Short mmCIF file of C-alpha atoms and ligand atoms in Angstrom, two decimals:
data_model
loop_
_atom_site.label_atom_id
_atom_site.label_comp_id
_atom_site.label_asym_id
_atom_site.label_seq_id
_atom_site.Cartn_x
_atom_site.Cartn_y
_atom_site.Cartn_z
CA MET A 1 0.00 0.00 0.00
CA LYS A 2 1.04 3.57 -0.65
CA THR A 3 3.12 5.62 1.74
CA VAL A 4 1.93 9.18 2.31
CA LEU A 5 3.94 11.92 4.00
CA ILE A 6 2.01 14.94 5.20
CA LYS A 7 4.70 17.61 5.51
CA GLY A 8 4.36 20.53 7.86
CA ALA A 9 0.87 20.09 9.33
CA ARG A 10 -0.35 21.30 12.70
CA PRO A 11 -2.34 18.55 14.45
CA TYR A 12 -5.37 20.17 16.13
CA GLY A 13 -3.96 23.54 15.00
CA GLU A 14 -1.52 23.39 17.91
CA GLY A 15 2.23 23.88 18.14
CA ASP A 16 4.88 23.95 15.42
CA PRO A 17 4.27 22.12 12.14
CA VAL A 18 5.28 18.44 12.07
CA ASP A 19 5.53 15.74 9.42
CA VAL A 20 3.11 12.82 9.64
CA LEU A 21 4.06 9.53 8.00
CA VAL A 22 1.31 7.14 6.94
CA GLU A 23 2.09 3.56 5.93
CA ASP A 24 -0.36 0.74 5.26
CA GLY A 25 -3.25 2.82 6.51
CA VAL A 26 -1.68 3.62 9.87
CA ILE A 27 0.19 6.63 11.28
CA THR A 28 3.73 5.27 11.75
CA ASP A 29 5.76 8.37 12.64
CA ILE A 30 5.30 12.00 13.64
CA GLY A 31 8.12 14.57 13.83
CA ALA A 32 10.76 16.10 11.56
CA LEU A 33 10.98 13.29 9.00
CA ASP A 34 12.90 12.47 5.85
CA THR A 35 10.80 11.78 2.78
CA PRO A 36 10.78 8.06 1.93
CA GLU A 37 11.49 7.45 -1.77
CA ASP A 38 8.12 5.98 -2.68
CA ALA A 39 6.05 8.42 -0.63
CA GLU A 40 3.30 10.63 -1.97
CA VAL A 41 3.90 14.02 -0.35
CA ILE A 42 1.22 16.44 0.79
CA GLU A 43 2.75 19.86 1.44
CA ALA A 44 0.56 21.08 4.28
CA GLY A 45 2.19 24.48 4.77
CA GLY A 46 1.12 24.74 8.41
CA GLN A 47 -2.50 23.79 7.78
CA VAL A 48 -4.63 22.19 10.51
CA LEU A 49 -4.67 18.39 10.69
CA LEU A 50 -7.76 16.81 12.25
CA PRO A 51 -9.17 13.32 12.65
CA GLY A 52 -11.46 12.55 9.66
CA PHE A 53 -14.98 13.85 10.19
CA VAL A 54 -17.88 11.52 11.02
CA ASP A 55 -21.44 12.45 10.03
CA LEU A 56 -24.10 10.75 12.13
CA HIS A 57 -26.89 12.02 9.90
CA THR A 58 -26.75 11.90 6.10
CA HIS A 59 -29.48 11.21 3.58
CA LEU A 60 -28.15 9.41 0.54
CA ARG A 61 -31.05 8.66 -1.79
CA GLU A 62 -30.09 5.18 -2.86
CA PRO A 63 -32.17 3.08 -3.22
CA GLY A 64 -35.09 4.95 -4.72
CA ARG A 65 -34.12 8.50 -5.65
CA GLU A 66 -30.86 8.09 -7.50
CA ASP A 67 -31.85 11.14 -9.56
CA THR A 68 -30.92 13.30 -6.53
CA GLU A 69 -28.01 11.43 -4.88
CA THR A 70 -26.39 8.03 -5.03
CA ILE A 71 -24.15 6.33 -2.51
CA ALA A 72 -21.24 7.13 -4.85
CA THR A 73 -22.03 10.84 -5.33
CA GLY A 74 -22.89 11.31 -1.65
CA SER A 75 -19.61 9.60 -0.74
CA ALA A 76 -17.75 12.02 -3.01
CA ALA A 77 -19.47 15.01 -1.38
CA ALA A 78 -18.56 13.57 2.02
CA ALA A 79 -14.87 13.03 1.16
CA LEU A 80 -14.62 16.54 -0.27
CA GLY A 81 -16.20 17.84 2.94
CA GLY A 82 -13.50 16.14 5.03
CA TYR A 83 -15.55 13.11 6.11
CA THR A 84 -14.22 9.59 6.45
CA ALA A 85 -17.45 8.01 7.72
CA VAL A 86 -21.13 8.82 7.33
CA PHE A 87 -24.32 7.25 8.63
CA ALA A 88 -26.92 6.94 5.87
CA MET A 89 -30.48 7.42 7.08
CA ALA A 90 -33.08 4.71 6.54
CA ASN A 91 -35.80 6.75 4.78
CA THR A 92 -34.96 5.43 1.34
CA ASP A 93 -37.36 3.67 -1.04
CA PRO A 94 -37.51 0.82 -0.15
CA VAL A 95 -36.89 1.68 3.49
CA ALA A 96 -33.74 0.29 5.12
CA ASP A 97 -35.71 -1.79 7.61
CA ASN A 98 -34.14 -5.20 6.91
CA ALA A 99 -30.77 -6.89 6.52
CA VAL A 100 -30.95 -7.09 2.71
CA ILE A 101 -31.18 -3.32 2.26
CA VAL A 102 -28.68 -2.34 4.96
CA ASP A 103 -26.14 -4.83 3.62
CA HIS A 104 -26.69 -3.47 0.12
CA VAL A 105 -26.01 0.09 1.31
CA TRP A 106 -22.92 -0.98 3.24
CA ARG A 107 -21.48 -2.83 0.22
CA ARG A 108 -22.19 0.01 -2.20
CA GLY A 109 -20.35 2.32 0.18
CA GLN A 110 -17.34 0.01 0.31
CA GLU A 111 -17.37 -0.25 -3.51
CA ALA A 112 -17.37 3.55 -3.82
CA GLY A 113 -14.45 3.45 -1.38
CA LEU A 114 -14.42 7.14 -0.42
CA VAL A 115 -15.96 7.04 3.05
CA ASP A 116 -17.31 4.29 5.25
CA VAL A 117 -21.07 4.38 4.69
CA HIS A 118 -22.77 2.95 7.76
CA PRO A 119 -26.43 2.30 7.11
CA VAL A 120 -28.88 3.43 9.77
CA GLY A 121 -31.63 0.85 10.25
CA ALA A 122 -35.28 1.85 10.57
CA VAL A 123 -36.82 1.48 14.04
CA THR A 124 -40.23 0.51 12.69
CA VAL A 125 -41.28 -1.50 9.64
CA GLY A 126 -41.58 0.82 6.64
CA LEU A 127 -41.17 3.85 8.98
CA LYS A 128 -44.86 3.38 9.69
CA GLY A 129 -44.51 3.69 13.45
CA GLU A 130 -46.63 0.59 14.04
CA LYS A 131 -44.36 -2.39 14.53
CA LEU A 132 -40.68 -2.70 15.45
CA ALA A 133 -38.35 -3.68 12.62
CA GLU A 134 -35.96 -6.58 13.18
CA LEU A 135 -33.28 -4.56 14.92
CA GLY A 136 -31.33 -7.63 16.02
CA THR A 137 -31.05 -9.05 12.50
CA MET A 138 -29.76 -5.73 11.17
CA ALA A 139 -27.34 -5.33 14.09
CA LYS A 140 -25.87 -8.77 13.37
CA SER A 141 -25.87 -8.47 9.57
CA GLU A 142 -22.76 -7.79 7.48
CA ALA A 143 -23.44 -4.04 7.84
CA ARG A 144 -23.35 -4.34 11.66
CA VAL A 145 -25.97 -1.62 12.08
CA LYS A 146 -25.12 0.51 15.10
CA VAL A 147 -27.69 3.30 14.86
CA PHE A 148 -31.44 2.97 14.34
CA SER A 149 -33.78 5.79 13.39
CA ASP A 150 -37.09 6.49 11.67
CA ASP A 151 -35.67 9.91 10.78
CA GLY A 152 -37.91 11.97 8.55
CA LEU A 153 -40.56 10.79 10.97
CA CYS A 154 -40.74 10.58 14.75
CA VAL A 155 -41.26 7.34 16.65
CA ALA A 156 -44.28 8.99 18.24
CA ASP A 157 -45.87 6.00 20.01
CA PRO A 158 -44.35 5.98 23.51
CA LEU A 159 -44.80 2.23 23.90
CA LEU A 160 -42.92 1.50 20.67
CA MET A 161 -40.19 3.97 21.61
CA ARG A 162 -39.86 2.34 25.01
CA ARG A 163 -39.55 -1.12 23.45
CA ALA A 164 -37.00 0.11 20.93
CA LEU A 165 -34.91 1.60 23.74
CA GLU A 166 -35.11 -1.61 25.73
CA TYR A 167 -33.98 -3.75 22.78
CA SER A 168 -31.23 -1.30 21.89
CA THR A 169 -29.52 -1.80 25.24
CA ALA A 170 -29.31 -5.55 24.77
CA LEU A 171 -27.94 -5.08 21.24
CA GLY A 172 -25.46 -2.34 22.18
CA VAL A 173 -26.92 0.06 19.60
CA VAL A 174 -28.42 3.53 19.84
CA ILE A 175 -31.85 4.88 18.89
CA ALA A 176 -31.69 8.27 17.16
CA GLN A 177 -34.94 10.18 17.41
CA HIS A 178 -36.33 12.79 15.03
CA ALA A 179 -38.21 14.61 17.79
CA GLU A 180 -41.48 15.90 16.38
CA GLU A 181 -44.83 15.28 18.06
CA PRO A 182 -46.91 14.77 14.90
CA ARG A 183 -50.15 15.97 16.48
CA LEU A 184 -48.53 19.36 17.03
CA THR A 185 -47.12 19.78 13.52
CA VAL A 186 -50.06 18.92 11.28
CA GLY A 187 -49.67 21.11 8.17
CA ALA A 188 -46.65 22.88 9.67
CA GLN A 189 -44.52 24.89 7.27
CA ALA A 190 -42.20 27.04 9.38
CA HIS A 191 -41.12 27.80 12.93
CA GLU A 192 -44.18 28.93 14.90
CA GLY A 193 -43.45 32.57 15.64
CA GLU A 194 -43.68 36.09 14.31
CA GLN A 195 -42.18 35.30 10.95
CA ALA A 196 -44.59 32.41 10.20
CA ALA A 197 -47.49 34.58 11.30
CA ARG A 198 -46.38 37.39 8.99
CA LEU A 199 -45.98 35.06 6.01
CA GLY A 200 -49.19 33.13 6.71
CA TYR A 201 -47.51 29.77 7.28
CA THR A 202 -48.86 27.15 9.69
CA GLY A 203 -46.44 27.00 12.62
CA TRP A 204 -44.13 24.17 13.79
CA PRO A 205 -43.98 24.91 17.51
CA ALA A 206 -40.86 24.45 19.65
CA SER A 207 -43.03 22.40 22.02
CA ALA A 208 -43.45 19.68 19.37
CA GLU A 209 -39.72 19.00 19.62
CA GLU A 210 -39.26 19.65 23.31
CA SER A 211 -42.16 17.46 24.48
CA ILE A 212 -40.73 14.44 22.63
CA VAL A 213 -37.17 15.09 23.83
CA ALA A 214 -38.36 15.35 27.44
CA ARG A 215 -40.45 12.19 27.10
CA ASP A 216 -37.66 10.23 25.46
CA CYS A 217 -35.07 11.30 28.04
CA LEU A 218 -37.36 9.88 30.71
CA LEU A 219 -38.01 6.70 28.74
CA ALA A 220 -34.27 6.23 28.18
CA GLU A 221 -33.46 6.86 31.81
CA HIS A 222 -36.00 4.32 33.04
CA ALA A 223 -34.83 1.75 30.48
CA ASN A 224 -31.18 2.54 31.27
CA ALA A 225 -30.80 2.91 27.52
CA ARG A 226 -28.89 5.28 25.26
CA LEU A 227 -30.83 7.88 23.32
CA HIS A 228 -29.53 10.15 20.56
CA VAL A 229 -31.48 13.29 19.70
CA CYS A 230 -31.28 14.32 16.03
CA HIS A 231 -31.00 17.94 14.84
CA VAL A 232 -31.73 19.88 18.04
CA SER A 233 -33.31 23.14 16.93
CA THR A 234 -34.67 24.99 19.97
CA ALA A 235 -33.25 26.68 23.05
CA GLY A 236 -35.72 24.74 25.18
CA THR A 237 -34.36 21.41 23.94
CA ALA A 238 -30.88 22.46 25.04
CA ASP A 239 -32.24 23.12 28.54
CA ILE A 240 -33.92 19.69 28.67
CA LEU A 241 -30.71 17.97 27.53
CA LYS A 242 -28.72 19.76 30.19
CA TRP A 243 -31.20 18.70 32.85
CA ALA A 244 -31.21 15.08 31.64
CA LYS A 245 -27.43 14.89 31.45
CA GLU A 246 -27.10 16.27 34.96
CA ARG A 247 -29.39 13.47 36.12
CA GLY A 248 -27.12 10.91 34.44
CA THR A 249 -29.39 10.04 31.54
CA LYS A 250 -27.42 8.45 28.70
CA VAL A 251 -28.49 10.96 26.09
CA SER A 252 -26.46 12.48 23.27
CA ALA A 253 -27.47 15.11 20.75
CA GLU A 254 -26.50 16.69 17.46
CA VAL A 255 -27.04 20.10 15.90
CA THR A 256 -26.94 20.84 12.18
CA PRO A 257 -24.74 23.53 10.62
CA HIS A 258 -27.88 25.25 9.29
CA HIS A 259 -29.44 25.54 12.73
CA LEU A 260 -26.19 27.06 14.01
CA LEU A 261 -26.09 29.75 11.32
CA LEU A 262 -29.46 30.37 9.68
CA THR A 263 -32.68 31.75 11.16
CA ASP A 264 -36.31 32.06 10.12
CA GLU A 265 -35.61 35.62 8.94
CA ARG A 266 -34.49 34.02 5.70
CA LEU A 267 -38.06 32.92 5.02
CA ALA A 268 -39.02 36.42 3.88
CA THR A 269 -37.81 35.53 0.37
CA TYR A 270 -40.33 32.67 0.13
CA ASP A 271 -37.49 30.57 -1.33
CA PRO A 272 -38.08 26.89 -0.42
CA VAL A 273 -34.32 26.29 -0.35
CA ASN A 274 -34.78 27.45 3.27
CA LYS A 275 -37.47 24.88 4.01
CA VAL A 276 -36.16 22.19 6.35
CA ASN A 277 -37.48 19.93 9.08
CA PRO A 278 -37.13 20.88 11.91
CA PRO A 279 -37.49 24.42 10.61
CA LEU A 280 -35.01 27.28 10.90
CA ARG A 281 -35.71 28.90 14.26
CA THR A 282 -35.03 32.35 15.75
CA GLY A 283 -31.73 34.12 16.30
CA SER A 284 -31.86 33.47 20.02
CA ASP A 285 -32.38 29.74 19.42
CA ALA A 286 -29.32 29.67 17.15
CA GLU A 287 -27.28 31.54 19.75
CA LYS A 288 -28.29 29.08 22.46
CA LEU A 289 -27.46 26.11 20.21
CA ARG A 290 -23.97 27.48 19.58
CA ALA A 291 -23.41 27.90 23.33
CA ALA A 292 -24.77 24.41 24.05
CA LEU A 293 -22.42 22.89 21.46
CA ALA A 294 -19.44 24.75 22.93
CA GLU A 295 -20.39 23.55 26.41
CA GLY A 296 -20.92 19.91 25.40
CA VAL A 297 -24.64 19.92 26.22
CA ILE A 298 -25.00 19.22 22.50
CA ASP A 299 -22.37 16.62 21.66
CA CYS A 300 -21.71 17.03 17.99
CA VAL A 301 -22.48 18.50 14.59
CA ALA A 302 -24.37 16.35 12.07
CA THR A 303 -25.29 17.60 8.62
CA ASP A 304 -28.79 16.22 7.91
CA HIS A 305 -27.55 16.42 4.30
CA ALA A 306 -30.84 16.14 2.37
CA PRO A 307 -30.56 16.30 -1.43
CA HIS A 308 -33.75 17.10 -3.34
CA ALA A 309 -34.60 17.36 -7.03
CA VAL A 310 -35.23 20.78 -8.60
CA GLN A 311 -38.92 20.00 -9.09
CA ASP A 312 -39.26 19.17 -5.38
CA LYS A 313 -37.60 22.42 -4.24
CA ASP A 314 -38.23 24.98 -6.95
CA CYS A 315 -41.99 25.15 -6.41
CA GLU A 316 -44.58 26.65 -4.10
CA TRP A 317 -43.37 26.66 -0.47
CA SER A 318 -46.11 24.36 0.83
CA SER A 319 -45.40 21.62 -1.73
CA ALA A 320 -41.60 21.82 -1.47
CA ARG A 321 -39.76 19.00 0.32
CA PRO A 322 -37.85 19.92 3.47
CA GLY A 323 -34.09 19.57 3.50
CA MET A 324 -30.79 21.09 2.38
CA LEU A 325 -27.36 19.89 1.29
CA GLY A 326 -24.73 19.91 4.02
CA LEU A 327 -21.72 17.64 3.53
CA GLN A 328 -19.44 20.02 1.64
CA THR A 329 -20.28 23.13 3.65
CA ALA A 330 -20.39 21.76 7.22
CA LEU A 331 -16.79 22.49 8.17
CA SER A 332 -17.00 26.05 6.84
CA ILE A 333 -20.20 26.77 8.77
CA VAL A 334 -18.59 25.41 11.94
CA VAL A 335 -15.55 27.63 11.34
CA GLU A 336 -17.83 30.63 10.77
CA THR A 337 -20.14 30.07 13.75
CA MET A 338 -17.87 28.37 16.30
CA VAL A 339 -14.18 29.01 15.54
CA ARG A 340 -14.29 32.62 14.34
CA THR A 341 -16.50 33.49 17.31
CA GLY A 342 -14.02 31.93 19.74
CA LEU A 343 -16.56 29.36 20.97
CA LEU A 344 -14.41 26.38 19.85
CA ASP A 345 -10.73 25.87 19.17
CA TRP A 346 -9.55 23.18 16.73
CA ARG A 347 -9.49 20.57 19.51
CA GLY A 348 -13.12 21.41 19.94
CA VAL A 349 -13.78 21.05 16.22
CA ALA A 350 -12.15 17.60 16.33
CA ARG A 351 -14.44 16.74 19.23
CA VAL A 352 -17.73 17.82 17.65
CA MET A 353 -17.01 16.79 14.04
CA SER A 354 -15.14 13.53 14.62
CA GLU A 355 -14.53 12.14 18.10
CA ARG A 356 -17.99 12.41 19.66
CA PRO A 357 -19.90 11.28 16.56
CA ALA A 358 -17.58 8.27 16.24
CA GLU A 359 -18.22 7.38 19.90
CA ILE A 360 -21.98 7.82 19.59
CA GLY A 361 -22.05 5.72 16.41
CA ASN A 362 -19.83 3.07 17.99
CA LEU A 363 -17.04 3.29 15.42
CA SER A 364 -13.75 2.10 16.86
CA ASP A 365 -11.54 3.16 13.92
CA HIS A 366 -12.72 6.74 13.38
CA GLY A 367 -12.40 9.79 15.60
CA ARG A 368 -9.11 8.47 16.95
CA PRO A 369 -6.23 10.60 18.26
CA ILE A 370 -3.56 11.74 15.77
CA GLU A 371 -0.88 9.46 17.19
CA VAL A 372 1.53 6.78 16.05
CA GLY A 373 -0.26 3.43 15.69
CA GLU A 374 -3.67 4.96 15.01
CA PRO A 375 -5.64 4.48 11.76
CA ALA A 376 -4.89 7.25 9.26
CA ASN A 377 -8.38 8.68 8.88
CA LEU A 378 -7.42 12.32 8.56
CA THR A 379 -8.58 15.69 7.29
CA LEU A 380 -6.35 18.60 6.39
CA VAL A 381 -7.94 22.04 6.65
CA ASP A 382 -6.79 25.42 5.41
CA PRO A 383 -8.40 27.56 8.10
CA ASP A 384 -7.93 31.00 6.57
CA THR A 385 -8.81 30.71 2.90
CA GLU A 386 -12.37 31.61 1.93
CA TRP A 387 -14.40 30.12 -0.88
CA THR A 388 -17.71 30.85 -2.58
CA VAL A 389 -20.43 28.21 -2.49
CA ARG A 390 -21.92 27.21 -5.86
CA GLY A 391 -24.53 24.48 -5.67
CA ALA A 392 -23.89 23.39 -9.24
CA GLU A 393 -20.22 22.77 -8.44
CA LEU A 394 -20.87 20.50 -5.44
CA ALA A 395 -20.41 16.76 -5.93
CA SER A 396 -24.03 15.97 -5.04
CA ILE A 397 -26.44 15.42 -7.91
CA ALA A 398 -28.92 17.80 -6.28
CA ALA A 399 -27.88 21.43 -5.78
CA ASN A 400 -30.19 22.61 -2.97
CA THR A 401 -27.69 24.51 -0.85
CA PRO A 402 -28.97 27.44 1.20
CA TYR A 403 -25.47 28.96 1.09
CA GLU A 404 -25.47 29.69 -2.68
CA GLY A 405 -23.11 32.58 -3.42
CA MET A 406 -21.96 32.92 0.20
CA ARG A 407 -18.27 33.39 0.96
CA LEU A 408 -17.25 31.02 3.73
CA PRO A 409 -14.00 30.44 5.61
CA GLY A 410 -12.22 27.08 5.88
CA VAL A 411 -11.25 24.80 3.01
CA VAL A 412 -10.73 21.03 3.21
CA THR A 413 -7.52 20.47 1.25
CA ALA A 414 -7.06 16.71 1.76
CA THR A 415 -8.95 13.74 3.19
CA LEU A 416 -7.38 10.35 3.90
CA LEU A 417 -9.34 7.16 4.50
CA ARG A 418 -7.17 4.44 6.04
CA GLY A 419 -4.10 6.12 4.58
CA ARG A 420 -5.51 6.49 1.08
CA ILE A 421 -6.05 10.01 -0.26
CA THR A 422 -9.74 10.28 -1.16
CA ALA A 423 -9.94 14.03 -1.81
CA ARG A 424 -7.23 16.54 -2.60
CA GLU A 425 -7.51 20.27 -3.40
CA GLY A 426 -11.26 20.07 -3.99
CA LYS A 427 -11.11 17.02 -6.26
CA ILE A 428 -11.79 13.36 -5.71
CA ALA A 429 -8.50 11.48 -5.87
CA SER A 430 -8.50 8.73 -8.47
O1 DOR B 1 -35.40 18.45 6.32
C1 DOR B 1 -35.48 17.22 6.40
N1 DOR B 1 -35.21 16.44 5.34
N2 DOR B 1 -35.87 16.67 7.54
C2 DOR B 1 -36.13 15.37 7.65
O2 DOR B 1 -36.49 14.95 8.70
C3 DOR B 1 -36.02 14.49 6.48
C4 DOR B 1 -35.09 15.03 5.49
C5 DOR B 1 -35.21 14.35 4.16
O3 DOR B 1 -35.19 13.12 4.10
O4 DOR B 1 -35.26 15.05 3.14
ZN1 ZN B 2 -35.04 14.46 10.90
ZN1 ZN B 3 -32.65 13.77 8.49
#
């Protein structure tokens, strides 16, 4: 296997630049090193070296909507965004609620070879919320499913959620909940507040999220199970998580880049590119989410990368699908909202983009320290250079980015998966 020498990188953005030698997929030396004859050299020029990012929440659209994203194109977007592992949500068509589908997704990811694609298994058959799927079979299949979720929909029935949590403990897996009490969001189009009222949209109240998060924290605590809360969007949810964690509940949570940066003020344009579920909230929610992420009340950043076809986005607001692209812009949004504001240093970025998501998703070979003997899943970041987002230039088939035309800081210059360069200078490595 190829030898790679990363010359002059700053692990975690700390200290003087060092050389990092990678052989056979493993970091074998760190220091001032000679260049081995056969080595491929990456001149890092003092850039920041981080453990490869891990996304707990990605929608690839295969099987079913390969016109918007495939496992291969989504893997390319992920590698270019600095990711070495992603968890692919189960709301495909057919739904990933059995071993055949999850194994198919896992194998397609390995064939693409750019990131490890870990399929998320559905909690209930067909995401219908009626009957538990065969979690055990999926957990023991070739894909070794580690995360289960009905994401897109909430496991609203408390009895089913309780059973799922109980089973998950025995299997050593985690249930990730899309917290949305469906009775409170019938017809909802936007965050329930002044902006929705002004625009005449039916509101999606904060209480629809918070009531489920509070309920599930209690269910998890009583079952002594682990719960993961998807895309936290309200200040109130952060308070509930803090309370639950202080009580010792085994709960973890993610926030999306878009909920860290964007607010419902953007809805004034009526452009459905801003439609997402849960919806963009207020400025004070976003501020609270940033503080909660810095504090560790929210554990990590997850993209909720949700590609959609033009005809499903470029239409009347009420008929548009919710969701936005996220894989190639996540790091930049984290730099903008968390690093430039002084809320996180690069150690903190490694924690929220790589280490914590790898722990939550039970991955033993990602999110590891940058040390000799560790797997070379690495991301090199130029922290100062800015770039302009162009949806059409992203690797995803769909182009629904809410950041179109925005100048953002932070460029991923190289990604290595088990010592192999998968992305380099904005291009997929062949
Ligand atoms: O905005 C969203 N898009 N929220 C979800 O829960 C589902 C996702 C999708 O699949 O498009
Ligand atoms: Zn969701
Ligand atoms: Zn989602």
